[in-house]
């Protein structure tokens, strides 16, 4: 405190020097004198308040610019300063230009010898940027702390020291079960880690603080007598000499996540096991049903080729068609199962589009004649003849659509259409396949419903027309694998049009010797039996565990090769013995049999051939044709891998049987 007049002059001199310093440092000066109501401000002070320089300002004027929330605080501080001589305050102002600013002011008060106020001198500076930074920092710290609490996220930091301790937030301490505020050492931390994980965690920690490797690890801890899974992520910092300075990171309780992953893994294993059981059940069901159907279809076809009156012929036709319908339902169930399990695969082969749609039409010639429906094909211009696709699956879709059209059309017409939508040089072309009918039509509310598995338009449809309601669902599943889908336009009483757009890569036409997929063509139409076959006298070994199937094979063989000798075996082991004793010229091998299955028997026969016979110049490897009630796409692959030459699915169709006999016996 200053009390002499001599020192007052000294202050004035110093004040002039101070003004120059303040102007350079953008620090404002102010002074208040006893008996003078006006304040003395420097240019920087006026500038701080956004007031024109030189304007007369009283203490009351100055208070006008103080923020309303800070006004009482500032006035109280000033009143205390005029009595006790200390003035230091931080507050907000609203400047003449309506800018909110944080200012900091310091002042020294001069009294006379009687203790009366004489003057006050001080400085003021703008600390808005600093204060706002502090406010943001406080808000950010509060936000971070709140976020960590909500997210149950712990944070930690440890600095280089001879006795290092972790600095932890509350969430980390709660997570580990440590009392709040307790100093946690490296040893405390390690003792909390599950004994089986301790070594792994320590290795990861050492690599992080010594070699700078990433610290990202999951481990177990024991906290409050329970086991928790923790995920820890951190980063080590080093000085310019490569010495460890500190490490900082976060920890997260992932116990629930780990439990969910384990449950998902268990559920996945259970689902896969269930799918496997389902596939095995369906395969066995297929085998058990198709095996007796093999006899029904085979012998009904043979009977239909005998002399029958019209009534008998009608009965046999109905029997044969019913058996085939049951096969279609079995195939649909198996296809749906494969699609749902993601196990259906598409093949790529050269397909003749014109032959394919012609075959589809020919398949339904009998039904069309019976119902007197006009079924015609419509093809667009500039269509390539050959494309690369899965001809069997494409044909399956078209057969299903045409079958539905015939089923639900009493009179009128059905049109199978193929159009080229657009081309793309050598890349894939876009084609549209369409099946249009003049049938009963589909109501608007049921247009989506009919694409669901085991669903038809309504119960009356099922009762009147039959069917399992699987066809369209399977078609959409197949088309999805081709990046396409079925679309529908329909009107009740006028008919429906199902169509889909699909991309295929065209193939340049080659010579007539090119091998083109013709999967369905082999199944329909009569095949004449060559005179060369009828004159052959060969030994044929038939291997099957079912008497009916063996009997059917005998009859079919005798019709084709009347001079042949037929050997019969009821399991794979018996087949091997007959093969060694008789050296047959041709073998029909069932796949699923007791004692030894067809795959094992075939592999053993090929092994015997390689050991005993193939060194004989005149010996030729015996053709073995696999016969199975399974229809999975990999059945043929399994047969070929076992050493078989070809494959035929039950039920045995007479024309396919003749084709295989001709191909392999005359080779």
XYZ file of C-alpha atoms in Angstrom:
667
model
C 0.000 0.000 0.000
C 1.330 3.456 -0.944
C 0.848 6.416 1.437
C 3.232 9.261 0.435
C 2.934 12.090 -2.088
C 6.539 11.561 -3.228
C 5.787 8.074 -4.321
C 2.680 9.320 -6.174
C 4.938 11.163 -8.641
C 6.991 8.043 -9.025
C 3.848 6.094 -9.914
C 2.927 8.621 -12.593
C 6.318 8.247 -14.253
C 6.071 4.513 -14.131
C 2.567 4.756 -15.505
C 3.806 6.375 -18.710
C 6.263 3.557 -19.237
C 3.589 1.020 -18.424
C 1.221 2.489 -21.026
C 3.773 1.972 -23.776
C 4.351 -1.634 -22.658
C 0.608 -2.278 -22.473
C 0.000 -0.989 -25.960
C 2.666 -3.292 -27.290
C 1.229 -6.295 -25.381
C -2.439 -5.369 -26.031
C -3.016 -4.919 -22.333
C -5.356 -2.098 -21.309
C -4.662 0.433 -18.573
C -7.202 2.054 -16.273
C -7.150 4.543 -13.403
C -9.669 5.940 -10.918
C -9.030 9.176 -8.947
C -10.743 10.458 -5.823
C -13.031 13.390 -6.591
C -13.202 12.519 -10.324
C -16.202 10.517 -11.396
C -14.698 9.674 -14.795
C -12.407 6.706 -15.375
C -9.134 7.044 -17.173
C -8.740 4.345 -19.860
C -5.998 3.594 -22.313
C -6.712 3.022 -25.993
C -6.485 -0.760 -25.498
C -9.120 -0.604 -22.752
C -11.531 1.325 -25.009
C -10.823 -1.193 -27.749
C -11.552 -4.084 -25.403
C -15.017 -2.637 -24.625
C -15.613 -1.692 -28.303
C -16.149 1.943 -27.176
C -14.819 4.908 -29.201
C -11.517 6.191 -27.785
C -11.843 9.297 -25.548
C -15.503 8.852 -24.664
C -16.139 9.831 -21.025
C -16.844 6.713 -18.935
C -17.907 6.629 -15.313
C -17.780 3.628 -13.018
C -21.565 3.269 -13.414
C -21.138 3.403 -17.216
C -18.589 0.633 -17.022
C -20.970 -1.540 -14.958
C -23.504 -1.325 -17.783
C -21.196 -3.455 -19.928
C -20.627 -6.113 -17.265
C -22.528 -9.348 -17.881
C -25.721 -9.386 -15.769
C -24.692 -12.649 -14.086
C -21.336 -11.153 -13.032
C -22.379 -7.580 -12.123
C -22.922 -8.095 -8.374
C -19.685 -10.056 -8.119
C -17.653 -7.271 -9.831
C -19.218 -4.496 -7.746
C -18.611 -6.411 -4.521
C -14.959 -6.904 -5.443
C -14.519 -3.170 -6.195
C -16.099 -2.081 -2.944
C -13.766 -4.368 -1.013
C -10.766 -3.013 -2.973
C -11.542 0.602 -2.073
C -11.376 -0.383 1.597
C -8.619 -2.973 1.687
C -6.537 -2.194 -1.391
C -6.631 -5.538 -3.278
C -8.363 -5.810 -6.662
C -8.162 -8.898 -8.898
C -11.193 -10.193 -10.726
C -12.179 -12.273 -13.797
C -15.579 -11.616 -15.316
C -17.568 -11.275 -18.517
C -18.575 -8.181 -20.366
C -20.967 -7.527 -23.212
C -19.166 -4.981 -25.353
C -20.725 -2.054 -27.167
C -20.798 -4.289 -30.244
C -22.636 -6.993 -28.281
C -19.647 -9.333 -28.116
C -19.349 -11.435 -24.971
C -15.774 -11.355 -23.704
C -13.927 -12.738 -20.733
C -11.588 -10.177 -19.134
C -9.061 -10.328 -16.354
C -8.169 -7.169 -14.373
C -5.634 -6.397 -11.659
C -5.407 -3.119 -9.704
C -3.453 -1.401 -6.929
C -5.209 1.113 -4.631
C -3.536 4.252 -3.130
C -4.677 5.689 0.220
C -3.630 8.881 2.049
C -2.112 8.883 5.534
C -5.552 8.848 7.047
C -6.506 5.782 5.080
C -8.776 7.595 2.663
C -9.015 6.426 -0.935
C -6.898 8.528 -3.323
C -6.681 6.496 -6.550
C -6.553 3.038 -8.113
C -4.344 1.989 -11.006
C -4.555 -1.243 -12.911
C -4.498 -3.307 -16.103
C -7.079 -5.321 -17.990
C -6.685 -7.959 -20.709
C -8.906 -10.076 -22.949
C -8.758 -13.751 -21.882
C -11.764 -14.932 -23.951
C -9.828 -17.514 -25.976
C -8.141 -18.899 -22.876
C -11.361 -19.018 -20.876
C -13.389 -20.619 -23.649
C -10.646 -23.214 -24.016
C -10.851 -23.942 -20.296
C -14.638 -24.180 -20.478
C -14.448 -26.541 -23.424
C -11.848 -28.613 -21.643
C -14.043 -28.872 -18.570
C -17.067 -29.749 -20.713
C -15.050 -32.294 -22.684
C -13.720 -33.864 -19.494
C -17.244 -34.039 -18.122
C -18.536 -35.481 -21.407
C -15.730 -38.037 -21.541
C -16.322 -39.086 -17.966
C -20.064 -39.370 -18.598
C -19.521 -41.319 -21.822
C -17.158 -43.721 -20.088
C -19.708 -44.256 -17.346
C -22.545 -44.866 -19.800
C -20.412 -47.119 -21.992
C -18.782 -48.760 -18.948
C -15.418 -47.946 -20.491
C -12.383 -47.822 -18.254
C -9.335 -45.680 -18.962
C -5.794 -45.973 -17.632
C -2.400 -44.332 -17.825
C 0.933 -45.419 -16.409
C 4.151 -43.424 -16.497
C 7.784 -44.531 -16.414
C 8.908 -44.820 -12.804
C 10.887 -47.070 -10.491
C 7.591 -47.819 -8.730
C 4.904 -47.209 -11.371
C 1.225 -46.958 -10.448
C -1.791 -46.865 -12.724
C -3.966 -43.773 -12.917
C -7.467 -45.181 -13.377
C -10.924 -43.744 -13.864
C -13.812 -44.980 -11.729
C -15.081 -47.415 -14.368
C -11.741 -49.234 -14.531
C -11.568 -49.529 -10.748
C -15.145 -50.812 -10.540
C -14.471 -53.237 -13.404
C -11.523 -54.805 -11.589
C -13.227 -54.683 -8.197
C -10.680 -52.307 -6.676
C -11.617 -49.719 -3.997
C -11.994 -46.230 -5.450
C -8.857 -44.159 -4.946
C -6.571 -47.100 -4.219
C -3.115 -46.917 -5.842
C -2.826 -49.837 -8.257
C 0.615 -51.209 -9.046
C 1.722 -53.544 -11.851
C 1.674 -56.400 -9.331
C -1.915 -55.576 -8.319
C -2.938 -55.668 -11.957
C -1.149 -58.943 -12.720
C -2.630 -60.656 -9.646
C -6.140 -59.814 -10.914
C -5.520 -61.575 -14.242
C -6.656 -65.186 -14.612
C -3.709 -67.512 -14.033
C -4.124 -69.172 -17.460
C -3.936 -65.793 -19.250
C -1.224 -64.082 -17.184
C 1.771 -65.152 -19.266
C 0.119 -64.171 -22.545
C -0.881 -60.727 -21.200
C 2.599 -60.051 -19.813
C 4.223 -60.949 -23.140
C 1.910 -58.570 -24.971
C 2.549 -55.814 -22.409
C 6.347 -56.186 -22.630
C 6.269 -55.990 -26.427
C 4.182 -52.816 -26.206
C 6.387 -50.882 -23.743
C 9.740 -52.213 -25.000
C 9.233 -52.590 -28.746
C 6.292 -50.259 -29.379
C 4.026 -53.029 -30.697
C 0.251 -52.604 -30.683
C -1.354 -53.485 -27.373
C -4.742 -55.008 -28.190
C -5.660 -58.061 -26.160
C -8.558 -59.982 -24.643
C -8.095 -61.794 -21.349
C -9.872 -62.935 -18.210
C -9.727 -61.359 -14.765
C -10.996 -62.439 -11.353
C -13.002 -59.584 -9.815
C -15.217 -59.910 -6.761
C -14.887 -63.707 -6.935
C -16.249 -63.878 -10.493
C -14.558 -64.312 -13.856
C -14.812 -61.518 -16.415
C -13.541 -61.144 -19.960
C -11.682 -57.888 -20.586
C -10.601 -56.223 -23.808
C -7.667 -53.861 -23.356
C -6.275 -51.499 -25.991
C -3.352 -49.156 -25.393
C -0.446 -47.265 -26.882
C 3.031 -46.660 -25.508
C 4.852 -43.327 -25.903
C 8.636 -42.936 -26.161
C 11.022 -39.967 -26.006
C 13.502 -38.953 -28.705
C 15.990 -41.490 -27.365
C 13.501 -44.313 -27.633
C 12.992 -44.535 -23.890
C 9.555 -45.432 -22.583
C 7.672 -42.399 -21.219
C 4.140 -43.569 -20.604
C 1.331 -45.810 -21.840
C -2.308 -44.875 -22.115
C -5.339 -46.940 -22.997
C -8.820 -48.241 -22.312
C -10.406 -51.409 -20.921
C -13.848 -52.813 -21.677
C -15.833 -55.583 -19.991
C -16.735 -57.973 -22.856
C -18.028 -60.850 -20.730
C -21.527 -60.596 -22.188
C -20.170 -60.355 -25.741
C -18.023 -63.464 -25.252
C -21.035 -65.337 -23.854
C -23.097 -64.287 -26.878
C -20.355 -65.458 -29.228
C -20.190 -68.788 -27.446
C -23.981 -69.133 -27.621
C -23.933 -68.237 -31.315
C -21.215 -70.810 -31.912
C -23.248 -73.440 -30.061
C -26.387 -72.445 -31.981
C -24.446 -72.582 -35.257
C -23.129 -76.052 -34.434
C -26.611 -77.176 -33.471
C -28.088 -75.723 -36.662
C -25.422 -77.405 -38.781
C -26.025 -80.689 -36.975
C -29.781 -80.285 -37.496
C -29.236 -79.518 -41.180
C -27.009 -82.556 -41.485
C -29.644 -84.745 -39.840
C -32.284 -83.181 -42.060
C -30.215 -83.864 -45.176
C -29.549 -87.426 -44.068
C -33.231 -87.934 -43.312
C -34.271 -86.535 -46.692
C -31.663 -88.627 -48.483
C -32.841 -91.772 -46.674
C -36.475 -90.863 -47.257
C -35.717 -90.352 -50.942
C -33.965 -93.697 -51.136
C -36.693 -95.575 -49.292
C -39.492 -94.061 -51.407
C -37.733 -94.062 -54.776
C -36.662 -97.698 -54.431
C -40.233 -99.138 -54.474
C -41.270 -96.461 -56.975
C -38.557 -97.790 -59.240
C -40.537 -101.020 -59.492
C -43.882 -99.236 -59.880
C -42.709 -96.930 -62.679
C -40.519 -99.524 -64.393
C -43.136 -102.265 -64.573
C -45.983 -99.866 -65.381
C -43.973 -98.616 -68.378
C -43.339 -102.200 -69.454
C -47.020 -103.067 -69.079
C -48.015 -100.012 -71.121
C -46.007 -101.435 -74.027
C -48.039 -104.676 -73.958
C -51.460 -105.299 -75.496
C -54.006 -103.508 -73.310
C -57.627 -102.541 -73.869
C -58.585 -98.881 -73.438
C -59.629 -99.263 -69.799
C -56.430 -101.093 -68.858
C -54.356 -98.543 -70.747
C -56.094 -95.728 -68.860
C -55.460 -97.433 -65.525
C -51.784 -97.998 -66.297
C -51.328 -94.420 -67.535
C -52.892 -93.079 -64.334
C -50.682 -95.353 -62.214
C -47.539 -94.283 -64.061
C -48.386 -90.572 -63.906
C -49.199 -90.796 -60.182
C -45.860 -92.442 -59.493
C -44.077 -89.734 -61.490
C -45.989 -87.038 -59.567
C -44.772 -88.540 -56.308
C -41.209 -88.420 -57.659
C -41.690 -84.734 -58.539
C -42.824 -83.973 -54.950
C -39.805 -85.814 -53.508
C -37.485 -83.914 -55.839
C -39.102 -80.606 -54.847
C -38.630 -81.303 -51.139
C -34.973 -82.208 -51.693
C -34.384 -79.141 -53.865
C -35.987 -76.845 -51.279
C -33.835 -78.411 -48.572
C -30.668 -77.824 -50.607
C -31.634 -74.216 -51.339
C -32.382 -73.487 -47.671
C -29.081 -75.075 -46.606
C -27.163 -73.152 -49.284
C -25.913 -76.415 -50.774
C -27.430 -76.150 -54.232
C -24.793 -75.393 -56.852
C -25.160 -74.384 -60.485
C -23.189 -76.056 -63.248
C -21.938 -74.250 -66.355
C -22.410 -76.035 -69.648
C -23.152 -75.311 -73.253
C -26.935 -75.240 -73.675
C -28.999 -75.072 -76.874
C -31.791 -72.654 -75.959
C -34.042 -73.658 -78.887
C -33.756 -77.360 -78.068
C -34.329 -76.657 -74.386
C -37.669 -74.883 -74.826
C -38.707 -77.411 -77.485
C -38.062 -80.227 -75.026
C -40.164 -78.436 -72.400
C -43.071 -78.246 -74.843
C -42.711 -81.888 -75.893
C -42.833 -83.010 -72.269
C -46.409 -81.753 -71.967
C -47.748 -82.818 -75.376
C -49.913 -85.551 -73.852
C -51.471 -83.269 -71.217
C -52.138 -80.572 -73.816
C -53.893 -83.041 -76.086
C -55.966 -84.378 -73.202
C -57.088 -80.853 -72.154
C -57.238 -79.575 -75.762
C -55.068 -76.563 -74.923
C -53.168 -74.708 -77.641
C -49.533 -74.697 -76.450
C -47.152 -72.756 -78.670
C -43.621 -71.330 -78.534
C -42.720 -67.743 -79.373
C -39.094 -66.730 -79.932
C -37.635 -63.328 -80.684
C -35.148 -62.345 -83.362
C -31.347 -62.398 -83.161
C -31.323 -65.014 -80.417
C -28.019 -66.863 -80.003
C -28.484 -70.632 -80.229
C -25.996 -71.553 -77.532
C -25.371 -70.033 -74.085
C -23.372 -70.978 -71.021
C -25.637 -71.899 -68.085
C -27.046 -74.753 -66.007
C -29.447 -76.248 -68.537
C -30.993 -78.721 -66.098
C -31.902 -76.052 -63.520
C -33.127 -73.587 -66.162
C -35.313 -76.304 -67.627
C -36.563 -77.196 -64.138
C -37.844 -73.630 -63.717
C -39.581 -73.626 -67.104
C -41.102 -77.079 -66.536
C -42.549 -75.904 -63.247
C -44.048 -72.761 -64.787
C -45.549 -74.668 -67.738
C -46.841 -77.418 -65.423
C -48.635 -74.787 -63.315
C -50.018 -73.121 -66.433
C -51.476 -76.419 -67.665
C -52.803 -77.299 -64.202
C -54.705 -74.022 -63.831
C -55.875 -73.613 -67.446
C -59.083 -75.380 -68.496
C -59.248 -73.953 -72.014
C -57.525 -71.471 -74.254
C -53.778 -71.293 -74.781
C -50.356 -71.375 -73.178
C -47.412 -69.501 -74.623
C -43.760 -70.203 -73.793
C -41.752 -67.173 -74.904
C -38.038 -66.434 -75.212
C -36.865 -62.909 -76.063
C -33.472 -61.197 -76.245
C -33.763 -58.016 -74.172
C -30.334 -56.510 -74.904
C -26.825 -57.563 -75.890
C -23.383 -56.623 -74.610
C -20.780 -57.630 -77.219
C -18.920 -60.689 -75.888
C -20.263 -60.319 -72.356
C -23.532 -61.677 -70.975
C -26.783 -61.022 -72.859
C -30.073 -60.374 -71.088
C -32.877 -62.839 -71.928
C -36.525 -62.898 -70.902
C -38.325 -66.201 -70.428
C -42.092 -65.991 -70.101
C -44.985 -68.435 -69.612
C -48.440 -66.972 -70.306
C -51.755 -68.781 -69.875
C -55.480 -68.098 -70.093
C -56.226 -69.846 -66.816
C -57.993 -68.900 -63.603
C -55.657 -66.038 -62.697
C -54.396 -64.937 -59.278
C -55.888 -62.295 -57.004
C -53.817 -59.222 -56.116
C -53.667 -60.044 -52.394
C -52.245 -63.502 -53.137
C -49.564 -62.540 -55.662
C -46.797 -62.539 -53.040
C -48.220 -65.399 -51.007
C -47.860 -67.996 -53.774
C -44.047 -67.610 -53.799
C -43.809 -68.921 -50.222
C -42.902 -72.559 -49.631
C -45.779 -74.992 -48.956
C -48.254 -72.241 -49.864
C -50.914 -72.021 -52.559
C -53.424 -69.280 -53.267
C -55.995 -70.766 -50.879
C -57.193 -74.116 -49.515
C -59.704 -74.563 -52.325
C -56.819 -74.414 -54.826
C -55.006 -77.208 -53.009
C -58.145 -79.369 -52.843
C -59.108 -78.824 -56.486
C -55.714 -78.841 -58.201
C -53.389 -80.604 -55.732
C -49.691 -79.917 -55.318
C -47.395 -79.240 -52.367
C -46.940 -75.514 -53.027
C -43.164 -75.818 -53.402
C -42.603 -75.197 -57.105
C -42.541 -71.395 -57.261
C -40.447 -71.129 -54.091
C -37.887 -73.503 -55.623
C -37.951 -71.608 -58.931
C -37.201 -68.354 -57.129
C -34.401 -70.052 -55.191
C -32.792 -71.292 -58.401
C -33.253 -67.950 -60.141
C -31.741 -66.111 -57.167
C -28.563 -68.095 -57.798
C -28.707 -66.756 -61.371
C -29.195 -63.167 -60.068
C -32.809 -63.165 -61.190
C -36.313 -63.601 -59.776
C -39.830 -64.458 -60.882
C -42.257 -61.677 -61.719
C -45.993 -61.990 -62.142
C -48.779 -60.254 -64.017
C -52.236 -61.725 -63.482
C -55.946 -60.988 -63.612
C -58.688 -63.127 -62.121
C -60.538 -65.054 -64.830
C -58.208 -63.937 -67.632
C -54.940 -65.686 -66.880
C -51.396 -65.145 -65.662
C -47.944 -64.427 -67.010
C -44.836 -65.493 -65.102
C -41.550 -64.154 -66.447
C -37.933 -63.619 -65.436
C -34.965 -61.759 -66.892
C -31.631 -63.532 -66.721
C -28.120 -62.977 -68.093
C -26.252 -65.695 -70.018
C -23.002 -65.570 -71.901
C -23.547 -66.538 -75.558
C -21.307 -69.151 -77.198
C -20.303 -69.049 -80.843
C -21.793 -71.919 -82.851
C -19.367 -74.747 -83.575
C -19.465 -77.902 -85.665
C -22.235 -80.459 -85.279
C -19.846 -82.675 -83.290
C -19.878 -80.227 -80.345
C -21.273 -81.735 -77.183
C -24.373 -79.861 -76.067
C -26.274 -80.378 -72.827
C -29.483 -82.275 -73.513
C -30.517 -83.464 -70.080
C -34.240 -83.843 -70.590
C -34.240 -85.054 -74.196
C -32.829 -88.383 -73.097
C -35.826 -88.964 -70.874
C -38.601 -88.730 -73.488
C -39.480 -90.277 -76.780
C -39.088 -93.888 -77.851
C -35.614 -95.215 -78.592
C -35.333 -98.094 -81.017
C -33.230 -101.034 -79.892
C -30.354 -101.756 -82.287
C -30.073 -105.115 -83.975
C -26.443 -105.097 -82.816
C -27.642 -105.136 -79.205
C -30.143 -107.943 -79.727
C -27.469 -110.171 -81.209
C -24.960 -109.678 -78.386
C -24.317 -112.519 -75.951
C -22.653 -110.940 -72.920
C -22.523 -111.432 -69.157
C -24.112 -108.668 -67.099
C -23.769 -108.431 -63.313
C -26.727 -106.741 -61.572
C -26.002 -105.655 -57.988
C -28.914 -104.510 -55.787
C -30.258 -105.414 -52.337
C -33.894 -105.171 -53.520
C -35.516 -108.165 -55.299
C -37.957 -105.962 -57.194
C -35.177 -103.784 -58.589
C -33.168 -106.831 -59.679
C -36.235 -108.342 -61.330
C -36.953 -105.081 -63.172
C -33.345 -104.864 -64.340
C -33.557 -108.473 -65.588
C -36.686 -107.734 -67.612
C -35.255 -104.540 -69.114
C -31.970 -106.261 -70.003
C -33.752 -109.231 -71.555
C -35.802 -106.875 -73.734
C -32.632 -105.186 -74.958
C -30.128 -108.067 -74.859
C -32.136 -111.289 -75.098
C -28.993 -113.405 -75.511
C -27.262 -112.040 -72.417
C -26.454 -113.911 -69.205
C -27.516 -112.155 -66.040
C -25.622 -112.575 -62.766
C -27.241 -111.353 -59.543
C -25.609 -110.048 -56.353
C -27.397 -108.610 -53.303
C -24.523 -106.676 -51.750
C -21.083 -105.336 -52.641
C -19.162 -108.224 -51.090
C -21.137 -110.782 -53.129
C -20.594 -108.672 -56.259
C -16.806 -108.829 -55.822
C -16.892 -112.650 -55.524
C -19.019 -112.992 -58.670
C -16.750 -110.557 -60.512
C -13.628 -112.587 -59.680
C -15.254 -115.887 -60.691
C -17.107 -114.793 -63.848
C -15.407 -111.627 -65.191
C -18.688 -110.031 -66.475
C -18.762 -107.682 -69.470
C -20.962 -105.040 -67.835
C -22.024 -104.172 -64.249
C -25.105 -102.347 -62.947
C -24.138 -101.307 -59.403
C -26.608 -100.037 -56.791
C -24.984 -97.489 -54.483
C -26.739 -98.004 -51.136
C -26.495 -101.623 -49.932
C -25.815 -103.473 -46.673
C -22.508 -105.207 -45.827
C -20.613 -103.301 -48.556
C -21.998 -100.345 -50.535
C -21.597 -99.756 -54.255
C -18.798 -97.186 -53.899
C -16.654 -99.592 -51.884
C -17.404 -102.531 -54.165
C -16.506 -100.523 -57.276
C -13.236 -99.319 -55.751
C -12.353 -102.926 -54.854
C -13.193 -104.179 -58.366
C -10.958 -101.514 -59.920
C -8.195 -102.515 -57.522
C -8.553 -106.186 -58.582
C -8.525 -105.167 -62.239
C -5.300 -103.226 -61.792
C -3.704 -106.134 -59.945
C -4.871 -109.177 -61.924
C -6.262 -108.337 -65.336
C -4.989 -105.091 -66.839
C -1.603 -106.644 -67.599
C -3.455 -108.888 -70.072
C -3.378 -107.158 -73.470
C -6.823 -108.421 -74.485
C -8.491 -107.264 -71.249
C -10.698 -104.171 -71.270
C -11.847 -102.405 -68.123
C -15.426 -103.373 -67.324
C -18.036 -100.588 -67.604
C -19.737 -100.034 -64.239
C -22.926 -97.968 -64.148
C -23.953 -96.604 -60.755
C -27.653 -96.740 -59.853
C -28.894 -94.738 -56.880
C -32.109 -93.542 -55.320
C -30.342 -90.324 -54.322
C -30.573 -87.327 -56.647
C -28.056 -84.919 -55.116
C -25.822 -83.246 -57.679
C -22.738 -84.748 -56.089
C -24.064 -88.324 -56.480
C -22.602 -88.580 -59.965
C -19.292 -87.127 -58.781
C -19.121 -89.732 -56.006
C -19.829 -92.492 -58.508
C -17.109 -91.338 -60.886
C -14.608 -90.869 -58.064
C -15.262 -94.429 -56.885
C -14.364 -95.721 -60.350
C -17.788 -96.001 -62.008
C -18.160 -95.014 -65.661
C -21.604 -93.432 -65.512
C -24.605 -92.796 -63.300
C -28.372 -93.387 -63.438
C -30.936 -92.231 -60.873
C -33.939 -94.264 -59.748
C -36.599 -94.720 -60.853
C -35.081 -96.320 -63.937
C -36.622 -94.871 -67.082
C -36.655 -97.394 -69.937
C -35.292 -95.045 -72.600
C -32.450 -93.788 -70.395
C -31.595 -97.379 -69.552
C -31.434 -98.291 -73.254
C -29.233 -95.250 -73.972
C -26.732 -96.196 -71.269
C -26.620 -99.840 -72.346
C -26.060 -98.829 -75.968
C -23.350 -96.291 -75.045
C -21.279 -98.582 -72.838
C -21.901 -102.058 -74.250
C -21.182 -101.089 -77.849
C -18.192 -98.909 -76.953
